mmCIF file of C-alpha atoms in Angstrom:
data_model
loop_
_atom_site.group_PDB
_atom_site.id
_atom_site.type_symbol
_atom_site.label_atom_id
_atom_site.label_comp_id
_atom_site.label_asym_id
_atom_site.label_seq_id
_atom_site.Cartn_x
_atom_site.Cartn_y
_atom_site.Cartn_z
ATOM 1 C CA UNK A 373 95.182 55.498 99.515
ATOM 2 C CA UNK A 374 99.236 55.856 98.926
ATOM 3 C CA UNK A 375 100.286 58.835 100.205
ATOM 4 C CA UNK A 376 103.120 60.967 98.239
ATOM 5 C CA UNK A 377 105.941 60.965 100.442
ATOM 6 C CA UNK A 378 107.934 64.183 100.316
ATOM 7 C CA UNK A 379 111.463 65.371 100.441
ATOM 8 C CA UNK A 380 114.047 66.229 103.430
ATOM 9 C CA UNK A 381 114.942 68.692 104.988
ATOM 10 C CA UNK A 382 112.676 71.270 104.743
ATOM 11 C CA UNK A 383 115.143 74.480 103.785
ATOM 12 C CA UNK A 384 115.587 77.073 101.401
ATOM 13 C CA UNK A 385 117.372 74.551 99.039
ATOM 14 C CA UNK A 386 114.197 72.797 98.752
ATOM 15 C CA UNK A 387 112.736 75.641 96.799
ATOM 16 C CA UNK A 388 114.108 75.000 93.775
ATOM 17 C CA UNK A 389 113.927 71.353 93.764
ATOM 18 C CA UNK A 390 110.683 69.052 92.785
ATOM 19 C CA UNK A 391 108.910 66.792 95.143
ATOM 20 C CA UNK A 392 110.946 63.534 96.370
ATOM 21 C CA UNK A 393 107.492 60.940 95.728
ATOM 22 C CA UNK A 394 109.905 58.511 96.930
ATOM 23 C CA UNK A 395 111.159 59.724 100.037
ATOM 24 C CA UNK A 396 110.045 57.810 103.623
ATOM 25 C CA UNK A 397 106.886 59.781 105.557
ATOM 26 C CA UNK A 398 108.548 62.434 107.026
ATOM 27 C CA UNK A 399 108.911 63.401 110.800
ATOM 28 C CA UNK A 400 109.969 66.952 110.763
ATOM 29 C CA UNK A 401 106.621 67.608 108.147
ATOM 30 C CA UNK A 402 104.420 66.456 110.264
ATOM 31 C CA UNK A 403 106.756 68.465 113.481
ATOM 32 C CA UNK A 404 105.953 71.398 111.094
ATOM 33 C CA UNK A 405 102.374 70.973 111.407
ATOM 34 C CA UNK A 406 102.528 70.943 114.806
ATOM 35 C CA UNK A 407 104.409 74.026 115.309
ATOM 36 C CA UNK A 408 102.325 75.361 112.481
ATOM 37 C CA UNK A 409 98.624 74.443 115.411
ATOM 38 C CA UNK A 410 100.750 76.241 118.046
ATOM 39 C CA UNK A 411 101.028 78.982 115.624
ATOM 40 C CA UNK A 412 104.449 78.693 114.920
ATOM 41 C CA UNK A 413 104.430 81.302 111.542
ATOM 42 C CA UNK A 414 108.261 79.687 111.307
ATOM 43 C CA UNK A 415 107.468 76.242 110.886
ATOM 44 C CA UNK A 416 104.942 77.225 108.058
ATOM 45 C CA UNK A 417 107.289 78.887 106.110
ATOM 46 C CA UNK A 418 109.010 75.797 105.702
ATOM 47 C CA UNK A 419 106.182 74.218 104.358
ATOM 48 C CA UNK A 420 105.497 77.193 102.097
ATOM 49 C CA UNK A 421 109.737 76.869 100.852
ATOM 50 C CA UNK A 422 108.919 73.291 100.381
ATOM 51 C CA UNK A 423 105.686 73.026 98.505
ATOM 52 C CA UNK A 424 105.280 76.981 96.923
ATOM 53 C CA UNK A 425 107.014 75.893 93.644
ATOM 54 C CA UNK A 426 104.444 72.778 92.923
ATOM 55 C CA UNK A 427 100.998 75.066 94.474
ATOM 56 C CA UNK A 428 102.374 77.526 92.077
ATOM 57 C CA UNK A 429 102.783 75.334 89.213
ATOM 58 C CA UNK A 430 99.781 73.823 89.903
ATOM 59 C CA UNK A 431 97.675 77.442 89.763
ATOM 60 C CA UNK A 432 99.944 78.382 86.700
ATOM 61 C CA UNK A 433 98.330 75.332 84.805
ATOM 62 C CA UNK A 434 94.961 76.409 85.815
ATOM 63 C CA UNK A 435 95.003 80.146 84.647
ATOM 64 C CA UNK A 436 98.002 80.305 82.762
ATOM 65 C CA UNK A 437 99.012 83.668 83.704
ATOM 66 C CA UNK A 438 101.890 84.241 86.313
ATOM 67 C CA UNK A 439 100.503 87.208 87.933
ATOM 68 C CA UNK A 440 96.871 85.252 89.026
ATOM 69 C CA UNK A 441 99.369 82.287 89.800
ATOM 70 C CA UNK A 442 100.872 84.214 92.243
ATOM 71 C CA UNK A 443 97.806 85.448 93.359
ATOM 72 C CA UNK A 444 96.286 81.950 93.968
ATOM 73 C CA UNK A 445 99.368 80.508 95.354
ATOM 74 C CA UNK A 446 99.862 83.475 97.858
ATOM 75 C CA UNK A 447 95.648 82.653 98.655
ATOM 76 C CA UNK A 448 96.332 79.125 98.708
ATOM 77 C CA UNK A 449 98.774 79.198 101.555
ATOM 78 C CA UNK A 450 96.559 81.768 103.456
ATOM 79 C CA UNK A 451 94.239 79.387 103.852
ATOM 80 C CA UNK A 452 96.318 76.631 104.716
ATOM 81 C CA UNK A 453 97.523 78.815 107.606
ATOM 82 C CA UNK A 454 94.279 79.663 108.874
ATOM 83 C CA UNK A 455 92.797 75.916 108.699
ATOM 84 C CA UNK A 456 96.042 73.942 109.398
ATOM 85 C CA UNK A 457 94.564 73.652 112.758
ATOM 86 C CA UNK A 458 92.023 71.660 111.091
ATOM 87 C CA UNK A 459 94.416 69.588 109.082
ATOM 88 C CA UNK A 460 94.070 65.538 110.776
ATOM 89 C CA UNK A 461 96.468 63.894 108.980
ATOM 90 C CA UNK A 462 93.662 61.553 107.363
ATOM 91 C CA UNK A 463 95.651 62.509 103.905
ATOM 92 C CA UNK A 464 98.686 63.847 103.164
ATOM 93 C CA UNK A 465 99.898 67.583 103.569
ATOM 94 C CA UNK A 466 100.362 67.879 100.137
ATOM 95 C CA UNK A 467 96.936 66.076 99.064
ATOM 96 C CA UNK A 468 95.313 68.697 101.300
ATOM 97 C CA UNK A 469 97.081 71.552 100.093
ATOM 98 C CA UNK A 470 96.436 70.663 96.576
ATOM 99 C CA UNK A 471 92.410 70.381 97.977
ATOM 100 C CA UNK A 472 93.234 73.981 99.195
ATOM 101 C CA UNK A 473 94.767 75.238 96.113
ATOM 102 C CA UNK A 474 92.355 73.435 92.939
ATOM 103 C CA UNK A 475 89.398 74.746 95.072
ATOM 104 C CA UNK A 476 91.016 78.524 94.937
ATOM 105 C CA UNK A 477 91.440 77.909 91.130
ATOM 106 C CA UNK A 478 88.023 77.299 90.634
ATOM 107 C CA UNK A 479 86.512 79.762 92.616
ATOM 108 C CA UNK A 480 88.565 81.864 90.723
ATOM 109 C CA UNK A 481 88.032 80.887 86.970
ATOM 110 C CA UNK A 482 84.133 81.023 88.262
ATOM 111 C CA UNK A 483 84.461 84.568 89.261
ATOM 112 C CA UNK A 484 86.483 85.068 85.952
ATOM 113 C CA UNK A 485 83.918 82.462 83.356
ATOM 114 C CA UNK A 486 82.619 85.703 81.121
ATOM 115 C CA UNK A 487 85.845 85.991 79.965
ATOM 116 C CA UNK A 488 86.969 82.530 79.659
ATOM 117 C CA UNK A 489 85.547 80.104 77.555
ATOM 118 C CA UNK A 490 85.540 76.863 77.717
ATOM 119 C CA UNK A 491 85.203 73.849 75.576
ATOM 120 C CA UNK A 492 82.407 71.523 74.663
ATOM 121 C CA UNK A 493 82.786 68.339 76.442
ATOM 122 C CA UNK A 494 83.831 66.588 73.245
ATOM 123 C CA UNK A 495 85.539 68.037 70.145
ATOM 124 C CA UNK A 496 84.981 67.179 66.724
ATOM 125 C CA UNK A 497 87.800 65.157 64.740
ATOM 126 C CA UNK A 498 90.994 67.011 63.451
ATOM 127 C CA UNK A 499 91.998 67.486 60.070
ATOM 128 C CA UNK A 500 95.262 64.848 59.937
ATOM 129 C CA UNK A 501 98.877 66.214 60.033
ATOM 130 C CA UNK A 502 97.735 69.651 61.838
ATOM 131 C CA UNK A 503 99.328 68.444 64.617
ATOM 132 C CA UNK A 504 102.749 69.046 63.221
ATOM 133 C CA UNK A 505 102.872 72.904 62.881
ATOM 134 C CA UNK A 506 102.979 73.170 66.360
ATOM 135 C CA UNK A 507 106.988 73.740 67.371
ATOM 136 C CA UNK A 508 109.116 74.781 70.742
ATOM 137 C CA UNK A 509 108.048 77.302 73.060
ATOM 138 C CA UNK A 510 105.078 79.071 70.664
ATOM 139 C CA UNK A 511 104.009 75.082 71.408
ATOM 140 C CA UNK A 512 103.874 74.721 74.849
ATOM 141 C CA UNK A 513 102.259 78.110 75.072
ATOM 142 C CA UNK A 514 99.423 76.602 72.689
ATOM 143 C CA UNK A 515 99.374 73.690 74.690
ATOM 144 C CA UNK A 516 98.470 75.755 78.210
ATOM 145 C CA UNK A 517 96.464 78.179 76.749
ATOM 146 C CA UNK A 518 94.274 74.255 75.190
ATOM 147 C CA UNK A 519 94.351 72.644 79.060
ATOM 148 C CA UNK A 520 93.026 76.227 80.312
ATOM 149 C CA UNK A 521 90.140 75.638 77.751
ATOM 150 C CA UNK A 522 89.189 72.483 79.330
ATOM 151 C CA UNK A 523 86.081 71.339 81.109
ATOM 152 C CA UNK A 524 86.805 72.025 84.764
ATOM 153 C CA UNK A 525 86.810 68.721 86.051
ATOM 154 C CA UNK A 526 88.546 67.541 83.279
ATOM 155 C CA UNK A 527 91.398 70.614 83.557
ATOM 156 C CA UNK A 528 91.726 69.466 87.393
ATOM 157 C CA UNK A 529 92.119 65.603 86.435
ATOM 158 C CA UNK A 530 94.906 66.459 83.771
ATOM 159 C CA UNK A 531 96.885 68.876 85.851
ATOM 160 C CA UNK A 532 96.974 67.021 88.850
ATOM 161 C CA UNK A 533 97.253 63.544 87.458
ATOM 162 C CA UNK A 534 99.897 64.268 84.367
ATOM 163 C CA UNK A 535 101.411 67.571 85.157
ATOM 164 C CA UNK A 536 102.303 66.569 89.520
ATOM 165 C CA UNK A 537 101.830 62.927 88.711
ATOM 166 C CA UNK A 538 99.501 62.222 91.603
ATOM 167 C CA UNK A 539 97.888 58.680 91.877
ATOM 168 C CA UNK A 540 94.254 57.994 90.840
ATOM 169 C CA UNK A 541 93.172 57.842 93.911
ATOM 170 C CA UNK A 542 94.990 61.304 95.277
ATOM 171 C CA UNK A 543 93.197 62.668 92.352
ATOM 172 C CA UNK A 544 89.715 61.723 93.361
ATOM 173 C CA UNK A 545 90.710 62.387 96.974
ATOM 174 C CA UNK A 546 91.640 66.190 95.927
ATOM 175 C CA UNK A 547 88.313 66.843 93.723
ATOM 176 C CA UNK A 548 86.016 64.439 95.605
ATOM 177 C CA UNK A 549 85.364 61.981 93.223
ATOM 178 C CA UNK A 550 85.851 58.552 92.971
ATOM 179 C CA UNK A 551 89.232 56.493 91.220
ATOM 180 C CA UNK A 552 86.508 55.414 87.839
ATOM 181 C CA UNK A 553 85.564 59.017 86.999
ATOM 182 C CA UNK A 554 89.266 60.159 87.385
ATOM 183 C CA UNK A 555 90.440 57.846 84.905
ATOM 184 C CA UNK A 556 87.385 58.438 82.350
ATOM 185 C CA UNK A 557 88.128 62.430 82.550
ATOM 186 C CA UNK A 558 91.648 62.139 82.500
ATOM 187 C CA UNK A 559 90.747 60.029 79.081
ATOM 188 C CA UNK A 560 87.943 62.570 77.672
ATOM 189 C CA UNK A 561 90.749 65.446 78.988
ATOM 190 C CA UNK A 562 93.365 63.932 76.748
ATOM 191 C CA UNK A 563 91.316 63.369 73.712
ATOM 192 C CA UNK A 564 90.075 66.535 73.606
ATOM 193 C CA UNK A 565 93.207 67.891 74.145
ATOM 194 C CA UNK A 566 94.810 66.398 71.068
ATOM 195 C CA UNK A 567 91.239 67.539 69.253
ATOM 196 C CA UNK A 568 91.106 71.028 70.621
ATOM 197 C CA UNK A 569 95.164 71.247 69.029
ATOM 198 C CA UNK A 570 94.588 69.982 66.101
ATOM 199 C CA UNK A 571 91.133 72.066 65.250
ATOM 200 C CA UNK A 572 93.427 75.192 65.914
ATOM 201 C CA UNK A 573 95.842 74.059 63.013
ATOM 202 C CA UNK A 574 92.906 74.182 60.807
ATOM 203 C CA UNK B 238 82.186 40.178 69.981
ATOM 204 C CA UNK B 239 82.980 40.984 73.481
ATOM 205 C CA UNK B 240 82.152 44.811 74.876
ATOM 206 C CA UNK B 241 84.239 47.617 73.844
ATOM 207 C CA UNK B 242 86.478 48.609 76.721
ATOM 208 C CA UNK B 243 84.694 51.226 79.044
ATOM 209 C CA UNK B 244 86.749 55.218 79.197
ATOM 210 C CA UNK B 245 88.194 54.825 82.677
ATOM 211 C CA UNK B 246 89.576 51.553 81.632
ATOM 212 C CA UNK B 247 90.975 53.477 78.569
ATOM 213 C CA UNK B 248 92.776 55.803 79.826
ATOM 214 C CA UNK B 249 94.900 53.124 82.010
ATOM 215 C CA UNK B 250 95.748 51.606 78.473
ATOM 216 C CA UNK B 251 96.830 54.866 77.236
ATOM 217 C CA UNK B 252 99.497 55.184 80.029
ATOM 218 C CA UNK B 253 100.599 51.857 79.574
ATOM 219 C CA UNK B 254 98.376 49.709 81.748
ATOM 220 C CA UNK B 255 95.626 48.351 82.532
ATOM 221 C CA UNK B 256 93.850 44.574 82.712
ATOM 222 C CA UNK B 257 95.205 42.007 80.310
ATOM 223 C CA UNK B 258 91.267 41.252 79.297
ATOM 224 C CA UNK B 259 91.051 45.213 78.219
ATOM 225 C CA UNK B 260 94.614 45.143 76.144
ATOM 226 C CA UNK B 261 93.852 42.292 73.887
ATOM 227 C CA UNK B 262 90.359 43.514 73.512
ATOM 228 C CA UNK B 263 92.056 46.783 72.294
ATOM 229 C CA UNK B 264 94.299 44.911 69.903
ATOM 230 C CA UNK B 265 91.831 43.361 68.362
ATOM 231 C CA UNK B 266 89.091 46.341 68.343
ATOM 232 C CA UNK B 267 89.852 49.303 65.633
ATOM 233 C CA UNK B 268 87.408 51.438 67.763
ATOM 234 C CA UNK B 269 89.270 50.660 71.232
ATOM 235 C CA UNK B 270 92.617 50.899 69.487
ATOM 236 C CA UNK B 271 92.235 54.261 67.708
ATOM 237 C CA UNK B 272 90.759 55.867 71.027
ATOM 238 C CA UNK B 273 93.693 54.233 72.878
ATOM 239 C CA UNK B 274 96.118 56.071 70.185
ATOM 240 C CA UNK B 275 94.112 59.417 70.562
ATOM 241 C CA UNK B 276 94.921 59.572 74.352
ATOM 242 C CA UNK B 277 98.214 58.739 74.097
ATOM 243 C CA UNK B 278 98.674 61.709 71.581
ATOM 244 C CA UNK B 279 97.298 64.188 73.674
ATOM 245 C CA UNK B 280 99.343 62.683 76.679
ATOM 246 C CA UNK B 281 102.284 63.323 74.624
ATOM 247 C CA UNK B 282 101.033 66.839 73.509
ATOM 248 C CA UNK B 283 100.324 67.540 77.353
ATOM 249 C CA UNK B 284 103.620 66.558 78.588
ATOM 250 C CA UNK B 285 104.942 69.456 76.032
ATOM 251 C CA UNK B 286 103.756 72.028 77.801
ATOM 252 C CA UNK B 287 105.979 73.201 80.707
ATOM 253 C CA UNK B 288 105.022 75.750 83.083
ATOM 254 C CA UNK B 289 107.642 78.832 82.217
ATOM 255 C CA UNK B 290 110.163 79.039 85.191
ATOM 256 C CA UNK B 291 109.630 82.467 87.338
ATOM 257 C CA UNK B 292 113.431 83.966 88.271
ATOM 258 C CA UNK B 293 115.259 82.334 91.334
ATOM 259 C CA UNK B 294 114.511 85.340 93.039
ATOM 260 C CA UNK B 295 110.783 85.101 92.561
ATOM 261 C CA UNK B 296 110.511 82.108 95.121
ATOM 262 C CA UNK B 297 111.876 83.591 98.115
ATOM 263 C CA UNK B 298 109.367 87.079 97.165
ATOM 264 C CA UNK B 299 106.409 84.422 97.236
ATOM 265 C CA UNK B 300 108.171 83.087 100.748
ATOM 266 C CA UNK B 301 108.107 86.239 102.083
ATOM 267 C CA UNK B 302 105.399 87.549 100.874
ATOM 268 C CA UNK B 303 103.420 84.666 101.960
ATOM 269 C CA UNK B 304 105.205 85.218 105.467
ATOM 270 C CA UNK B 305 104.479 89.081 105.633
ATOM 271 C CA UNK B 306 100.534 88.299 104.922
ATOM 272 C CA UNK B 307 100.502 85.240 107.653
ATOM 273 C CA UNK B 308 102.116 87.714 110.149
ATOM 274 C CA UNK B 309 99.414 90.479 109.188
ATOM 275 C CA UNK B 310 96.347 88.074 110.680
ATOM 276 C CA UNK B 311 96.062 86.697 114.134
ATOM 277 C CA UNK B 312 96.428 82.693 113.921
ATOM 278 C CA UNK B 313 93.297 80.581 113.053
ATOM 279 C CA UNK B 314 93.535 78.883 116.208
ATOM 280 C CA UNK B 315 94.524 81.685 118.519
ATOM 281 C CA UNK B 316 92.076 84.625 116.689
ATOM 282 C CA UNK B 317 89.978 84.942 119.729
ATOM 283 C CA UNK B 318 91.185 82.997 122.549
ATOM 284 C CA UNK B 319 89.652 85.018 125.335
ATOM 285 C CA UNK B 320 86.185 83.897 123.668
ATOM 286 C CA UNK B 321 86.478 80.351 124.625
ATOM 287 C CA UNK B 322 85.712 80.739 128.379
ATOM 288 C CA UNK B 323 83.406 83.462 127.664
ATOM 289 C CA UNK B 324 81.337 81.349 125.169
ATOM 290 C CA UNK B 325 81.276 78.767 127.854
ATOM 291 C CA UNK B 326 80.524 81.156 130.520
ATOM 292 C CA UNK B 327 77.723 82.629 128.432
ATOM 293 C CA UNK B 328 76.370 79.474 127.350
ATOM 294 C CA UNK B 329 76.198 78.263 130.833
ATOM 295 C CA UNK B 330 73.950 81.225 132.050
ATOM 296 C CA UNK B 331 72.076 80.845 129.291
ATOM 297 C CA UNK B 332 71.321 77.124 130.141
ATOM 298 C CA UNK B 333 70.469 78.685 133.984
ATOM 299 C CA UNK B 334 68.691 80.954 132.892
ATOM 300 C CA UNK B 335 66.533 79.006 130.652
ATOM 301 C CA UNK B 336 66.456 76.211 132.703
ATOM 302 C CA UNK B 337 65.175 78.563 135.833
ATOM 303 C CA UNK B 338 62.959 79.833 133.264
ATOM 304 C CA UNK B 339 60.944 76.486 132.104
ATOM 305 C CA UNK B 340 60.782 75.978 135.762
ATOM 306 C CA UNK B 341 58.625 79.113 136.819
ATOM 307 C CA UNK B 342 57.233 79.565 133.725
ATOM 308 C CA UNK B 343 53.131 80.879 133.960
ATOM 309 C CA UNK B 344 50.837 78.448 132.169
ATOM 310 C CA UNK B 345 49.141 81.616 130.185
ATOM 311 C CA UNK B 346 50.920 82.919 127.801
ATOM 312 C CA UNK B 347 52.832 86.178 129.037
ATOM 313 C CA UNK B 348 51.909 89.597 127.649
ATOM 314 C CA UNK B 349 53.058 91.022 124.641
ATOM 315 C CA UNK B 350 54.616 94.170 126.649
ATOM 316 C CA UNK B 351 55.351 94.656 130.165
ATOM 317 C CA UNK B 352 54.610 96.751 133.356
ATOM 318 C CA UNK B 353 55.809 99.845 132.902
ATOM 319 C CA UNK B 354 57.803 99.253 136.450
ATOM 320 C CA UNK B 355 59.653 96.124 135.177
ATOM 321 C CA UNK B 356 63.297 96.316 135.292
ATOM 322 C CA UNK B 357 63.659 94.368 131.982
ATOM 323 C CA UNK B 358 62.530 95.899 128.815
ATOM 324 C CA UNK B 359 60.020 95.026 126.571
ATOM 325 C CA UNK B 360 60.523 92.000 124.460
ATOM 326 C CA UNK B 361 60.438 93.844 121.322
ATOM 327 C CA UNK B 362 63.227 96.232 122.503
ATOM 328 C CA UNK B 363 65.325 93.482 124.209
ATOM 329 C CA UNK B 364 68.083 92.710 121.378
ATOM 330 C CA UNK B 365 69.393 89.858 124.059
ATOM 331 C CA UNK B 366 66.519 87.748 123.513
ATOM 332 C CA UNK B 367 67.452 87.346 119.812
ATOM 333 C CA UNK B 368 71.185 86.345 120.975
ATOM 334 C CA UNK B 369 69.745 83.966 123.472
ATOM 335 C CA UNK B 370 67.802 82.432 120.544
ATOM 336 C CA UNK B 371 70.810 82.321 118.492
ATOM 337 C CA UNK B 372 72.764 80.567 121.864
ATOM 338 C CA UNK B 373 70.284 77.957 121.959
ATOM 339 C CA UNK B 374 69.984 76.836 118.065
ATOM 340 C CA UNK B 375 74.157 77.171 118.050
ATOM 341 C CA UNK B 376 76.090 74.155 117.770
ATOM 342 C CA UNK B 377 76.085 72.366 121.477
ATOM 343 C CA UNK B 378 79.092 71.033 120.750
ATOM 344 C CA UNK B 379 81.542 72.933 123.137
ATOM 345 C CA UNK B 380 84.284 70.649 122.381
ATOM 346 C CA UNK B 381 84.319 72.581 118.848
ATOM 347 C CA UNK B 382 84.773 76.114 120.765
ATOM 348 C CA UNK B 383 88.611 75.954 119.744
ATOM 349 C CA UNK B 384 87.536 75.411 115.796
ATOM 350 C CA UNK B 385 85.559 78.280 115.595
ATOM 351 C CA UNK B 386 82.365 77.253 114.874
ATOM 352 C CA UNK B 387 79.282 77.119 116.780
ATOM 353 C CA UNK B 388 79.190 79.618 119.791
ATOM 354 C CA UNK B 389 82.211 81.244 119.486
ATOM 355 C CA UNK B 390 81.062 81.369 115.860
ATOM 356 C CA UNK B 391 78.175 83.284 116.913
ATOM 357 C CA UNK B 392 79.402 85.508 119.657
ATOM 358 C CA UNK B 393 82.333 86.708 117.402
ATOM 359 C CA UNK B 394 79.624 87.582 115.045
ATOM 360 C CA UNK B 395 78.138 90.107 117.469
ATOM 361 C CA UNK B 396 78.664 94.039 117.147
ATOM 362 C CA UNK B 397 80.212 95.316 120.689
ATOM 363 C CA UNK B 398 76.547 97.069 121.756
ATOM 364 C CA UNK B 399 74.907 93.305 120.999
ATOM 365 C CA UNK B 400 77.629 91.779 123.143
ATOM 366 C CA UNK B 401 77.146 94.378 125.701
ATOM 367 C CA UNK B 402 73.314 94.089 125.636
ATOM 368 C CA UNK B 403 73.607 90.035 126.026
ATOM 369 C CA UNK B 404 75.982 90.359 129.566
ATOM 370 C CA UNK B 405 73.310 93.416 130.714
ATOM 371 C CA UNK B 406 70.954 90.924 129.953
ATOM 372 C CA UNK B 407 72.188 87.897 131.173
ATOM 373 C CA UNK B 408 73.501 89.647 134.793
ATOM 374 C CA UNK B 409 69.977 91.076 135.175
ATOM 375 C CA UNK B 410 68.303 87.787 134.489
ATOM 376 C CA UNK B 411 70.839 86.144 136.954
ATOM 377 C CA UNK B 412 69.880 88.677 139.808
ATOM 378 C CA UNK B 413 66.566 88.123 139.160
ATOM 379 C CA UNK B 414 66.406 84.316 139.598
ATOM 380 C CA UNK B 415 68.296 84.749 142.501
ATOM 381 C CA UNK B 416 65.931 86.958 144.437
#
């Protein structure tokens, strides 16, 4: 599996800036785990400067609301604290962080299901052209509010795979499944997408 | 006719790859080609949707937050240090004790309660015996102590009278193999 490679140094500046996919493996992460198994609360706060802005995007996508997004990103890195001394190296940080944070999300929107709900597993055709009332930011908000209305595995496989632009196989890696059933979700995921859209402009 | 191309193959298309075979199948197919289009259009409607951007100052509140929580709880790998060699100290009795046990153990089976004069209580009101039952289904794996599973699992579970009431228990046994 490829691993993403992430960006240098780990600082404050990093906060505001996207992961570098690109970048080289990087020594002072992986010196920041370390620290982070001696229980070095410093070294994890690096990590947490470099990586809150995608765990909290990521948790945003999942319950669209900023206040559980906080919520679940704040959990997220809990956890991470408490098991890093678990964390082998046999993926990436990030991959295992994600693991850390989709499984939060869940476990959330299951506590939460009465009150959300979700869609069939496939939508009937839309009416042509509804598509094109949709405009700006009252779009995008339409567009969340549709991905939160997915199936769950099918929610997971978008966010992950078109929203942090993970590989196929970090995907499958993150929600245990296998490279084939990524890429057939992330197709139902996007069909019904478009579907669930275009039934609202009905 | 040759087989319609399968979904995960699909969705490759619809971002712009996938297996030469499985794009001039699509070309060809109206089925494959319309559910190629479909993905694509919700790709594009998908990519629309930005996550609103919190204020600059929100990320360093998360940091810090984040921080203020970790520093609230003991590490994961340092909660209860001090249990390692007591978990292995306990679980070694426990194997002497057993062990010593096995090896004087009456062939009838022993009474339900005993002698009034016996400096061990009866089984029913001996909560150790239940600990020592949990010691010997726990994971043997001592190597694992530092993880927090398996014995140190179990003896962080107990209450402080239950740990008490396992070392009474255990010293007693101890000084009674010995005599």
């Amino acid at each position: 599996m490829s691993s993403p490679a992430l960006a240098l140094p780990l600082g404050l500046a990093a906060a505001a800036a996207p992961p570098d996919r690109g970048a080289p493996p990087r020594e002072a992460e992986r010196e920041a785990i370390e620290a982070c198994r001696r229980g070095e609360r410093e070294a994890f706060d690096r990590l947490v400067v470099r990586y809150q802005r995608d765990v909290y995007r990521l948790c945003y996508r999942y319950v669209n609301d900023h206040e559980d997004a906080n919520d679940l990103a704040q959990e997220a890195f809990l956890k991470a604290w408490r098991a890093i001394s678990r964390f082998r190296g046999e993926s990436s940080f990030s991959t295992w962080l994600y693991r850390i944070a989709v499984n939060a999300c869940l476990n959330f929107r299951a506590q939460r299901r009465p009150t959300t709900q979700e869609l069939p597993e496939t939508l009937a055709d839309p009416v042509p052209g509804a598509l094109a009332r949709a405009e700006g930011d009252d779009e995008a908000r339409r567009v969340r509010a549709a991905v939160a209305r997915l199936p769950e595995k099918q929610r997971a496989t978008l966010i992950l795979k078109v929203y942090h632009e993970l590989t196929h196989e970090e995907v499958a890696e993150i929600l245990g499944s296998t490279v084939g059933t990524v890429k057939a979700n992330l197709f139902h995921a996007l069909g019904n997408l478009r579907r669930l859209l275009s039934a609202e402009g009905r | 006719m040759t087989r319609h191309v399968p979904d995960e193959s699909l969705a490759d298309l619809a971002e712009g790859g996938g297996a030469e075979a499985d794009r001039a199948h699509a070309a060809g197919c109206g089925r494959c080609a319309a559910r190629v289009d479909e993905a694509r259009a919700g790709l594009a409607l998908a990519r629309r949707a930005d996550v609103p951007e919190p204020s600059p100052l929100y990320w360093e509140a998360m940091r810090r937050n984040v921080g203020r929580r970790i520093a609230e709880e003991p590490h994961g790998a340092q909660r209860w240090p001090w249990l390692v060699p007591v978990a292995s100290a306990v679980v070694a009795v426990a194997v002497v004790v057993f062990t010593t046990g096995r090896t004087h153990a009456p062939t009838a089976p022993p009474p339900r309660t005993l002698p009034a004069w016996s400096a061990l209580p009866a089984a029913a009101d001996d909560v150790s015996l239940e600990v020592l039952e949990g010691l010997a289904v726990a994971d043997p794996e001592l190597e694992k102590l530092d993880e927090g599973r398996g014995v140190t699992a179990f003896i962080a579970d107990l209450s402080d009278e239950d740990y008490r009431a396992l070392a009474d228990s255990l010293r007693r046994a101890g000084q009674g193999g010995e005599s």
